[in-house]
PDB file of C-alpha atoms in Angstrom:
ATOM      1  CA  UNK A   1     -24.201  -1.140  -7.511  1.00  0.00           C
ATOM      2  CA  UNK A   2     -23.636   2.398  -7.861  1.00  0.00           C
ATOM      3  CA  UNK A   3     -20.403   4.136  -8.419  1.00  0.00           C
ATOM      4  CA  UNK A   4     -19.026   7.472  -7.955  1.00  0.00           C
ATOM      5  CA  UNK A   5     -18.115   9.512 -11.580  1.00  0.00           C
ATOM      6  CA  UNK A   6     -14.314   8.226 -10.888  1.00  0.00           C
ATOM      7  CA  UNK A   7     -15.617   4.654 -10.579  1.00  0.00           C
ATOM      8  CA  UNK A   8     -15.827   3.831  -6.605  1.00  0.00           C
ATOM      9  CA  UNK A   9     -18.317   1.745  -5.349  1.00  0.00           C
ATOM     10  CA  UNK A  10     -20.880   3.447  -3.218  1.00  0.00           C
ATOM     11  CA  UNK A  11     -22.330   1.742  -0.246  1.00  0.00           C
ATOM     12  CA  UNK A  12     -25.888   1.696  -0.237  1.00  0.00           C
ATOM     13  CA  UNK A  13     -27.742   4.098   2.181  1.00  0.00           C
ATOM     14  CA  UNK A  14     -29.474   0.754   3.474  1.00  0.00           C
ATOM     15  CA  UNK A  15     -28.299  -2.596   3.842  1.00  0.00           C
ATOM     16  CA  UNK A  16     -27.810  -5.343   6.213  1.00  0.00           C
ATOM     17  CA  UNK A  17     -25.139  -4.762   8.642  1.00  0.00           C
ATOM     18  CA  UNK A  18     -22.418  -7.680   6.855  1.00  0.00           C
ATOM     19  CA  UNK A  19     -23.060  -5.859   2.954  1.00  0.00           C
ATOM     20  CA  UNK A  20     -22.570  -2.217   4.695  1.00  0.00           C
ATOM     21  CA  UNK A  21     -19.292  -3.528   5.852  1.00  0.00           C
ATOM     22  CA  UNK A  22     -17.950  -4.862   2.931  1.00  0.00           C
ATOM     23  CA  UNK A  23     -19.030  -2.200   0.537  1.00  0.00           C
ATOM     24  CA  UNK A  24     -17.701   0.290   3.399  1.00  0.00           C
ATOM     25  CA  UNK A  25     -14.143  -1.534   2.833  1.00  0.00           C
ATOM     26  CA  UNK A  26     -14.311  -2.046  -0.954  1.00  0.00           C
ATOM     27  CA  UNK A  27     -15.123   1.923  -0.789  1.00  0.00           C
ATOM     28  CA  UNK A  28     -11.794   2.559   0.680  1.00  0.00           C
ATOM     29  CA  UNK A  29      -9.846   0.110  -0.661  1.00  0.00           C
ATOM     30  CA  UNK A  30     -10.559   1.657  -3.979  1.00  0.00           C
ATOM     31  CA  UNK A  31      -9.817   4.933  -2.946  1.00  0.00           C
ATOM     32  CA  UNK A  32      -6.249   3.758  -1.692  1.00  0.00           C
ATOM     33  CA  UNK A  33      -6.182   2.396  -5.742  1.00  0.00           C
ATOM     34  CA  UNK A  34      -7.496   5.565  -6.851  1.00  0.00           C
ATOM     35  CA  UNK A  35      -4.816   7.917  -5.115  1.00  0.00           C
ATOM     36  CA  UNK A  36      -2.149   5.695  -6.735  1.00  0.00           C
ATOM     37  CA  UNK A  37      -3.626   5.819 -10.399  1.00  0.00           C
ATOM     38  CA  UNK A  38      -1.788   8.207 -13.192  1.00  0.00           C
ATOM     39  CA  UNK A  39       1.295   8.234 -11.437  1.00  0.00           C
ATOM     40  CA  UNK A  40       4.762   7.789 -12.188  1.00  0.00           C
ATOM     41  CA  UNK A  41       7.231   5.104 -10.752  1.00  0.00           C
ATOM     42  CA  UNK A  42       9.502   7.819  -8.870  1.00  0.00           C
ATOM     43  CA  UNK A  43       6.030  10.214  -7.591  1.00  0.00           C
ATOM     44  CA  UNK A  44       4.619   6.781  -5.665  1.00  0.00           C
ATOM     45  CA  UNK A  45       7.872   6.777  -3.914  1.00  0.00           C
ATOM     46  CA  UNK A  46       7.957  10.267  -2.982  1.00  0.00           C
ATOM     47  CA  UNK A  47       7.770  10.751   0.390  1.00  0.00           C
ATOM     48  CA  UNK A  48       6.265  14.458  -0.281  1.00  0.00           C
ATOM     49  CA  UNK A  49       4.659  14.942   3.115  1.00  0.00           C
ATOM     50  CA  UNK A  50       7.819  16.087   5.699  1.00  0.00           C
ATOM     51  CA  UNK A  51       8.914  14.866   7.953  1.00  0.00           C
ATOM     52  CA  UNK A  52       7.042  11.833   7.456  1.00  0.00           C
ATOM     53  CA  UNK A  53       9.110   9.113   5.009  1.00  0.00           C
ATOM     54  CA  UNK A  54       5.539   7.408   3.813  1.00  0.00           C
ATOM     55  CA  UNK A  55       4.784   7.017   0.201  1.00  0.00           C
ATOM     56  CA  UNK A  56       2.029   5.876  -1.763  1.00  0.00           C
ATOM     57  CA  UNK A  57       3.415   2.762  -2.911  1.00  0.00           C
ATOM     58  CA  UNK A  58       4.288   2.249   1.097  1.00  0.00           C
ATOM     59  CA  UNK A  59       1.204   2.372   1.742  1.00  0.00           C
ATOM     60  CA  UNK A  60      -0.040   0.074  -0.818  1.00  0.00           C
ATOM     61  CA  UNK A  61       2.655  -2.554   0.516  1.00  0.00           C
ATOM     62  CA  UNK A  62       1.760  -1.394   3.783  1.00  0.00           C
ATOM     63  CA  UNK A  63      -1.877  -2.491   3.498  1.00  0.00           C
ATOM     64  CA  UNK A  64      -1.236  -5.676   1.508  1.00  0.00           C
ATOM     65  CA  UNK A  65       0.476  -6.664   4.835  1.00  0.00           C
ATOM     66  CA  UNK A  66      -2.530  -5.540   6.805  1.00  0.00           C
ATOM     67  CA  UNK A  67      -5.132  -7.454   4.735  1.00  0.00           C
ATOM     68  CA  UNK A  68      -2.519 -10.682   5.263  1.00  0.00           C
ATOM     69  CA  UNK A  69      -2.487 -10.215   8.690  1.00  0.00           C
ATOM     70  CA  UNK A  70      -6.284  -9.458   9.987  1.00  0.00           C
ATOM     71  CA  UNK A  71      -7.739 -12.201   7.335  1.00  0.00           C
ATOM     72  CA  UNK A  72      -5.431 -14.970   6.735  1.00  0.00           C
ATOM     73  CA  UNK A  73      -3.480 -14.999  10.509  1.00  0.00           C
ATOM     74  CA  UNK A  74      -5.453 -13.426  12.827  1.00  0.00           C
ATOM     75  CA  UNK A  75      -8.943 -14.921  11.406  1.00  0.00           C
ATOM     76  CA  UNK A  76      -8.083 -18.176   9.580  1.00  0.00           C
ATOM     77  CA  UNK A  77      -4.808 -18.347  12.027  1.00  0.00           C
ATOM     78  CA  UNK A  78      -3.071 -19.368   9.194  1.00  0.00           C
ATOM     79  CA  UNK A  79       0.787 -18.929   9.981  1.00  0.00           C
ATOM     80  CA  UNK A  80       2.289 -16.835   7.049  1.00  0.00           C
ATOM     81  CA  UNK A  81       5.509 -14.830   6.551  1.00  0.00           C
ATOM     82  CA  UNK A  82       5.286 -10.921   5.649  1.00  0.00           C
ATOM     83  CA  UNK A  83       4.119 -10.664   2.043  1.00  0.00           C
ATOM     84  CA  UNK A  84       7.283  -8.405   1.273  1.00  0.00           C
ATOM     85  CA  UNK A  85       9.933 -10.798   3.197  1.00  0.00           C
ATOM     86  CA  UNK A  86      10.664 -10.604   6.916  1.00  0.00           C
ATOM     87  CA  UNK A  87      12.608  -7.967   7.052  1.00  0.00           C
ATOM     88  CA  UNK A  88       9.960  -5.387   5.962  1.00  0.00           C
ATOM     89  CA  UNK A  89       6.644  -7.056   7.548  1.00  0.00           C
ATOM     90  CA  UNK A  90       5.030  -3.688   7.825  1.00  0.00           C
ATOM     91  CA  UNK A  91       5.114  -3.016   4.222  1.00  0.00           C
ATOM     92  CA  UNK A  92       6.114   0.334   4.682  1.00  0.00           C
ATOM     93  CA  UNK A  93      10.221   0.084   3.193  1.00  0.00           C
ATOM     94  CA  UNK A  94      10.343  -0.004  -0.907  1.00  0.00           C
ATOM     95  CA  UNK A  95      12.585  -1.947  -3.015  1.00  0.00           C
ATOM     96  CA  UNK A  96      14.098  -0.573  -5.555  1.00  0.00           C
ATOM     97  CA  UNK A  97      12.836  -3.547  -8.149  1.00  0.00           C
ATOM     98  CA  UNK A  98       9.164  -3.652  -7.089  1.00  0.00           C
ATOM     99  CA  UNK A  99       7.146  -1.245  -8.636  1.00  0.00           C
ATOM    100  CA  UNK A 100       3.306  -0.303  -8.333  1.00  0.00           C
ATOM    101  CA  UNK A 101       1.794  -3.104 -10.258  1.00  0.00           C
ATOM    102  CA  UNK A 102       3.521  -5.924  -8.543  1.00  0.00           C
ATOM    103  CA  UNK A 103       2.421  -4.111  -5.275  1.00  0.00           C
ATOM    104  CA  UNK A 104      -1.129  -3.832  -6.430  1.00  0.00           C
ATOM    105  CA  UNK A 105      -1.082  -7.226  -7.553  1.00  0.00           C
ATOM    106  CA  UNK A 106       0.358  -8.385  -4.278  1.00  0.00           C
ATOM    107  CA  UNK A 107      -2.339  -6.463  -2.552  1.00  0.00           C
ATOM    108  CA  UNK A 108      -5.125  -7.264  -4.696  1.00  0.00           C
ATOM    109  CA  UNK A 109      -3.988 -11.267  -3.963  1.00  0.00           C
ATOM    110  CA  UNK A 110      -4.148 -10.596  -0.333  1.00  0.00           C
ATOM    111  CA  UNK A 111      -7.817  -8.936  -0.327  1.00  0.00           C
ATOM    112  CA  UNK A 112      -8.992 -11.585  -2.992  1.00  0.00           C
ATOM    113  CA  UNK A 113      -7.797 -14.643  -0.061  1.00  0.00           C
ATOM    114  CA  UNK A 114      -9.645 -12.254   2.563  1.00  0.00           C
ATOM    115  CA  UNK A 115     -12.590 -12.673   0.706  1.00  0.00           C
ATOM    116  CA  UNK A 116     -12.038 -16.271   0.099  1.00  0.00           C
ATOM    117  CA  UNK A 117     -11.795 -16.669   3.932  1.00  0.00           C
ATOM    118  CA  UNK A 118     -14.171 -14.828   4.970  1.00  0.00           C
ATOM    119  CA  UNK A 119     -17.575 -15.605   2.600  1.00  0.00           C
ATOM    120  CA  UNK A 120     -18.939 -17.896   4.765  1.00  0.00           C
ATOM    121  CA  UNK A 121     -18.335 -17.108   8.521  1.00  0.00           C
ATOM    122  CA  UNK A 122     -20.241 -15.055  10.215  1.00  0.00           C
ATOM    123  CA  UNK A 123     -19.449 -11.775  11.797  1.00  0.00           C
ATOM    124  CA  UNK A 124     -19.794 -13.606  15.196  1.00  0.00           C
ATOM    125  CA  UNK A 125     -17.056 -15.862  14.344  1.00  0.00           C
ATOM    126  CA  UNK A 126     -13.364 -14.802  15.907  1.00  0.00           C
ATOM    127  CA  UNK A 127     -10.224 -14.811  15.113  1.00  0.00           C
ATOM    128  CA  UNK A 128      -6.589 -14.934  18.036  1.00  0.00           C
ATOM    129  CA  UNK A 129      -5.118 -12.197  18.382  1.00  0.00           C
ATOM    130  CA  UNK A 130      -0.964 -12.506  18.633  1.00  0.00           C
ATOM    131  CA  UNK A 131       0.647 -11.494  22.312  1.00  0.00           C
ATOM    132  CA  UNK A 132       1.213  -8.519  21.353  1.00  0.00           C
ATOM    133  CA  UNK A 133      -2.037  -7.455  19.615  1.00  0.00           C
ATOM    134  CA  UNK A 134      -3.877  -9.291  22.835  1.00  0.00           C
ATOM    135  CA  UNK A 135      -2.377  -7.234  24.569  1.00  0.00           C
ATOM    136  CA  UNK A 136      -3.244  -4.125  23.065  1.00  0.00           C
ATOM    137  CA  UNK A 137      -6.764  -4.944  22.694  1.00  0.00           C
ATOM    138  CA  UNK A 138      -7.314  -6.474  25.638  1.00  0.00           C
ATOM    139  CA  UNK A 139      -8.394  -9.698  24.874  1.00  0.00           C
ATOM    140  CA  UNK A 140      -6.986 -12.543  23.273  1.00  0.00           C
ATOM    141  CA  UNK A 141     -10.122 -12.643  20.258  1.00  0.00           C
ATOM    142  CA  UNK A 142     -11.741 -10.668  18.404  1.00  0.00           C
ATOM    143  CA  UNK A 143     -15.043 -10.700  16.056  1.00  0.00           C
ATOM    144  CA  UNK A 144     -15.405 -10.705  12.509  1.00  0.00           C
ATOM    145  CA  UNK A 145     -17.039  -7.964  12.968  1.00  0.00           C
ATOM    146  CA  UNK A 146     -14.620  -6.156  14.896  1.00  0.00           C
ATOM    147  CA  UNK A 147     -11.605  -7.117  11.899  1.00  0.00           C
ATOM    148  CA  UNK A 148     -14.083  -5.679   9.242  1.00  0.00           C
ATOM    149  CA  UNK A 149     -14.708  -2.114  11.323  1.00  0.00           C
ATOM    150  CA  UNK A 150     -10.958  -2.323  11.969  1.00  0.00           C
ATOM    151  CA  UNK A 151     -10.292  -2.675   8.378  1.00  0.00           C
ATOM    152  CA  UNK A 152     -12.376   0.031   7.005  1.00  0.00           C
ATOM    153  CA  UNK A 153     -10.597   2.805  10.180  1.00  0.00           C
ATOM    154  CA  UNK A 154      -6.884   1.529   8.885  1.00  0.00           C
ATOM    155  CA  UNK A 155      -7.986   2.182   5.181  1.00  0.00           C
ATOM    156  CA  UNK A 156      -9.643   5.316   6.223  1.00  0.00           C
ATOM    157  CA  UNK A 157      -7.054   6.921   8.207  1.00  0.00           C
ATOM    158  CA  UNK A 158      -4.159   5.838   5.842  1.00  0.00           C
ATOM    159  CA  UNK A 159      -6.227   7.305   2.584  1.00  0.00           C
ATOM    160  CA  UNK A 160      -6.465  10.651   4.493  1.00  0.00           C
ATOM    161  CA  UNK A 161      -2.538  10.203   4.436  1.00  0.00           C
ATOM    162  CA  UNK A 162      -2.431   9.152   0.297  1.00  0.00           C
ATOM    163  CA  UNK A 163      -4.389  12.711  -0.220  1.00  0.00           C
ATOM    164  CA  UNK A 164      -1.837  14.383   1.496  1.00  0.00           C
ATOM    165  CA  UNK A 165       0.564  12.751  -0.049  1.00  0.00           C
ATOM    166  CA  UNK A 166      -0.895  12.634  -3.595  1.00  0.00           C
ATOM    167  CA  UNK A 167      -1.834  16.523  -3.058  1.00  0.00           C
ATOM    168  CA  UNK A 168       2.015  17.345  -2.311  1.00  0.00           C
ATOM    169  CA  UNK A 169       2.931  14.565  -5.289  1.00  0.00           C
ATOM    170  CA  UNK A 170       0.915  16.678  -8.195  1.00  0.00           C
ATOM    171  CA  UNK A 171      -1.310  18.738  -6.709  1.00  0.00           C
ATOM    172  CA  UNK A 172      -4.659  16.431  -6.957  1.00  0.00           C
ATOM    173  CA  UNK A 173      -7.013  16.678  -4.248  1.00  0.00           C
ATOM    174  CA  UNK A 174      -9.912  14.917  -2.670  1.00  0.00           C
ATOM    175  CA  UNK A 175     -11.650  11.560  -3.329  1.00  0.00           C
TER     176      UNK A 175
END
C-alpha cells in the first residue's frame, strides 16, 4: 500500500467497494493520529478554537467512544458501558490523569475489536440501532455499509475540527 510522505495510507484509485471503505477509514483515522503527534500534554487539551471547548485529546476520546458504539453495540449489539466511564460516554470531557497515550491506546483497542467484528460480515449485514438513533435515522437497522460511510463522515468532519484546532495549537496546517 502506498502512503503519503507523513506516512498515511492512501486508498487506492480502484478497488472493490468493501477495501475502498476501509482504506477510506484507516485514511482518516490516521489523520486524527497525525494531528495529535509532536504535541505536548497541556496543547492536546487546549481548547484553542473559541468558543468551542473541544480539544484534540477530546476528540481522540471522543472517537474511541464512536468506534465502541457503531462496531461493538450497534453491529455486534454487544451491550458495553462508555469506554471513559458513564459519566462522560461521549468522550468529549478530559481527566486530569489520562493523557494522550492511554487515549490512543484506548482508541486504538476499540478500532482493533471493530476490525475483529467486522472481518467477516458482509456489508449487507445490519446492525439495531438504539431508540434514539432509530429514531433519528429512521429505521430501526442499518447496513454495514451504511456504519462504514458513517464512520469515514464522523472522522472526516471531526479532523477538519483537529486542523483547526492543531492550527490555533502551534500553527501547523493541513493533512
Amino acid at each position: 500500500m502506498k502512503t503519503t510522505p507523513d506516512g498515511r495510507p492512501i486508498p487506492p484509485a480502484h478497488a472493490d467497494e468493501r477495501a475502498m471503505l476501509e482504506t477510506w477509514l484507516d485514511f482518516h483515522r490516521a489523520t486524527l493520529a497525525l494531528k495529535c503527534s509532536g504535541l505536548e500534554d497541556e496543547q492536546l487539551r487546549l481548547a484553542s478554537a473559541p468558543p468551542s471547548s473541544m480539544t484534540l485529546l477530546g476528540l481522540v476520546q471522543h472517537l474511541a467512544e464512536v468506534e465502541r458504539n457503531w462496531f461493538q453495540r450497534v453491529f455486534a449489539g454487544q451491550a458495553l458501558p462508555p469506554v471513559f466511564g458513564e459519566d462522560n460516554g461521549d468522550g468529549f470531557a478530559l481527566h486530569p490523569g489520562r493523557g494522550l497515550e492511554e487515549a490512543m491506546t484506548a482508541w486504538q483497542t476499540e478500532i482493533a475489536r471493530g476490525r475483529e467484528l467486522i472481518a467477516t460480515a458482509s456489508l449487507d449485514d445490519s446492525g439495531h440501532l438504539s431508540e434514539q438513533e432509530a429514531r433519528h435515522v429512521g429505521d430501526e437497522g442499518v447496513s454495514l455499509r451504511w456504519i462504514m460511510v458513517h464512520m469515514i463522515e464522523e472522522y472526516a468532519r471531526h479532523n477538519g475540527h483537529a486542523d483547526l484546532i492543531r492550527e490555533r495549537v502551534d500553527g501547523a496546517a493541513g493533512t
